[in-house]
C-alpha angles and dihedrals in degrees: 000000000000114000115238117237117250115271118243105216092196092055093052099041099049100140121155121201112220137169107256094208091051092048093049091048092050094046093046092050090051090050092047091048091052093049094047098046103028106034125009111037127062125227110253091224103059098010093232134127116225095260092050091048091050092050094053093043092049092049089050091051090047088052093233091157128164090262095061131069123272120269130207114280089225089064092054093043091050093050092049093048094046097047109028118358114046095175103105134289097255093064091049094047092048090054092047092051092052091051088058100045111103092201092056100039124052088205110020115216097196124061105216126199118195134017107343092165130245138247089282103035139041129247128266119265116286092250089066101044131072134203147179136177116290117224089257090058090056088057089050094055099033115132093008089134092056095078091260096139138028122259130209134192117273123239095286098033094241096105136030129229133191118261089213136001122245089243108196090202132040096263096176093061096036098049101021123209142236131197144143119223130171109294094350142055140192129219116172125171123225122253139200113276096217093050094048092049091050088054090049092051090051090050091049091063098028107043091169094058113133130219094268091057092049092048088063085071099031105036094168147320121310113211122207093235095047116224128148130286111216117205125016100209092084090051091053090051091051093049092047103042104013092248130084144112138227139174124258116203130195119245109244137162136190114249139169096251093183139347099286104029142054119215143194109244114199113200101167128036131199117273113294094357115127129208093241090059090053091048091051092050093048093049091048092051092046090050091050091050090240092118125042135177099054116124099178142340125214134182108219095167115143139158094258100051102023123216115005117162112174119201111187114215122216118243112269094029122116104237094202092055090045090052091055089051089052090051089052099044105033141045090266081102116037137172122239117202115203119213110167101198117155139148115270113182088340096308126110106243135177107229135195124211095273093047091050091051093045094051092050093044092052089050092049093048089051092049093052091044092052092043091052092050091049093049090045091056091048091049093049091049091050092046089053091055094045092052090051091051092050090053092050095047091059089065100025094150092055090048092054092045092051091050094047094048095047122101096223142346093274090053091047092049093052093048092048091050091051096042100047102020092244127161121243091254092053093046093050091049091052091050091050095050126098115247093233090069092059094077134121090257089054088054090060091048092048093050090050090048091049092053091047091049091052090054092047093049092049091049094048092044088051090054091051095045098045124058090195091054090049091053091048091056091047093051092047093052091048089052090053092051091050091051092048102042105016122118132183120271114274103185120075117221117215125183089214142347090265123223095322123130111267101196146330095291093048090046091054092046092052094045093249113135127200088230121068111254120238092250124159116268144158126253112206136193119207129209090252092056099260121146120208139167130215122227092234141015097253111146112272112251115280097193138038121027115355092226135337111266096353147041123250109227097177137013135179132188117232139132130276093253096031132103130252133178140219130207117216137202088259090065093251127139109215123194120224137180119231091215089065092056114089115246120233130195118259117208128189088267105044147321117271105237094181087088092061127102131233110269092230089064094052103040133044097253123165125236110288093009116133135186119251101179147350127238146162130256094223128124096235096081135091091232127246133316116211134187124192134209091253093056100262119146126197137178112206122207112236107263131164119206123191098243138077099257139013139168119258099182138033107233127201119232111285094015127114140176113264099179138021129181131179108227121224089183138346097246092104138092125249110227126202123185119186134204091253090059099260118146125196128177128178137161117287089222089069090069115079114224116245137193121262094265094058122108098218128230139269112292103173133010108238128210117233109286094011126120138185114265098176139026127175146142125235144130115275094231118082093008130121136204120221118192129179117199125195147129119306089207093065120096113261112272095015102087114073091190125182123300129211129186118195133166111256090228089070090069116079117233120243136183127280116274094027129119101251127211133292114268102184136022113225121236125217110298093020118111105164150355116288093189138001135184139173127189149113119327135293106043123205129192136208138194124237090271091053097253114141122255123201115239124214120256116276115274116208092205104096097193100052136111123258133245127244122261130204098247140006116285114229101178142008127204142161138232111266124226121208 
């Protein structure tokens, strides 16, 4: 048997009595200290937490600069973890990803390649993504090898790491920071680089500047995703005391998202709020019946166009009031609480704007001072060597002879020092040099280098000796950073939300309803077939342009929730609802018809069917007057049928309606204009009204091969006739033709079913009318694209030729009077 060793009672029974509360307090304080100083809070000088600083320093040491290709993130993470940050790869990768996300950083310091996530989703694994230093990171680590900052041993004492980076720009203010420590937290918004640097330059020369002066340069935060900051009082509190809060609102506008609906298009979201979060909130509120009026919500965000969240609004809902409800109930408006806590000389400190700028400025002055001292020492050392070489070159033959006759290098060094009064450093440098450098050409180079070194030494010494010179260099370098990395402001600052509705209760109190009121309005038809609705029933402009971009060929007054009707070339009356027609703004000059929608997308029109005129469905009208291509005229009794469309005339095969007018009375003249330039007008009262199944009666007697190109109803007084003659053999839209404008009163009236009188004499090459129109003065014309065309001055001679115009006329209209 093997004998057991003797038992040491003291080794087994080593129990220490301690106070549990005291041990817990000590351990907790050590843990809290570690979290505060080694993890959660940034340094006020470079604005970086330890892990972020180690990432940038490691990438700089690995030479993963912007001018080289990306490397795997796992390689960087592994190097950081192995050398400086032994706390797990997930924490390092999370920090690296944030440094590369443009929506989190106002000036990213890591250039990421691959899936680095989004506001609503996380990044891919580090083995799939790649990274390299962004240009801003180079500015953060510039001159780190010039003894600009202190270094300390890493966790195992085998390497050294910087305690702070040189930081050529104020990273803490520019990119902000967020972190939760033990018993304290920090939440700092990002700012615009150019604005912060302007404030720093002001502080350089005006150290006594107060917060109000600095806020002239830094009026507020500038978030990467833009948005709007509402209310500036909270910003002033944050800049004064280091604590404050303000509201951040998404940037949204009302657009016509498709033919029938308006929508709220969100292009910028509050800081760190993603579109998927908004969509989830909206769907939840709609499901809970807390939010009404939303038809659909789509996320059309992409890399090319940026954020685009489209919220379709139901017809009859006021989109502006709905937007205010969304601001109130969702994260489209969010609150940002500022808590400027950072480490200053190792102590957590709450800092205002001036203190943040002062801490960084002091750090930057120290960096430039230490860099200048380092470069000055290097320059003096080099000058010492150059002066020794110049001494040796004067007697180069003696130098070579001394070296060849010496027993060893030590003997040669001693003899050179005695012969030429050189220092040991100079003698060693001469012995180490190649003979080919000791030439006459090298002498010229050395003298030039010596002169340059003298200038450099004087300049660096001037920086160290003069505080004003030091500040000039600092300001110049800050200017260079602003020029290189600065971008325009993205976030809009608003003192208040203005007079907008701020919720359902406020909307009700101000008389603004979520639903669109049934207010009077105008529905308009443009020459390019667009339908639009005004927001009110103000009289349409009677002077200036008829409408921006287009010509209004028909307009009818109705209400926002009322019905209107259109009559088409197929002889059909089609019912429409004004609420389905997009509304457009009406200025003092003209309505903007570009916001309208094609009629075919709003009404159930058949293929090839087009609208000729707009009308009401009320009982106070004299019905419709129609004229067909074959010369038939018909007055239709007003009749409302309970369906969306019905026929109002029986057309023969090959015939179609060319003009339709709703009659307010019958004290007007019916006007026919034919393709062979014949014009006939006669009283409307001479045409007997018929029911909708009637086929009408002869309106004008046509010559063989002729057809009707225009039919309308108007008073003879203050009306004009516009005719455009050209060649029927030309392709449509290619022949400008000749245009003639003549007062309608110049044409004598004749009876119904007669041939009329000639309204334009054809020039050589013209064989018919391409277009004709008659209506109230003054007439305006438009091209096929809707652009206006100037018409010639009216000619009282009814049987004359026209004048040429610059481009083909596609439509003619008049200015409406209420």
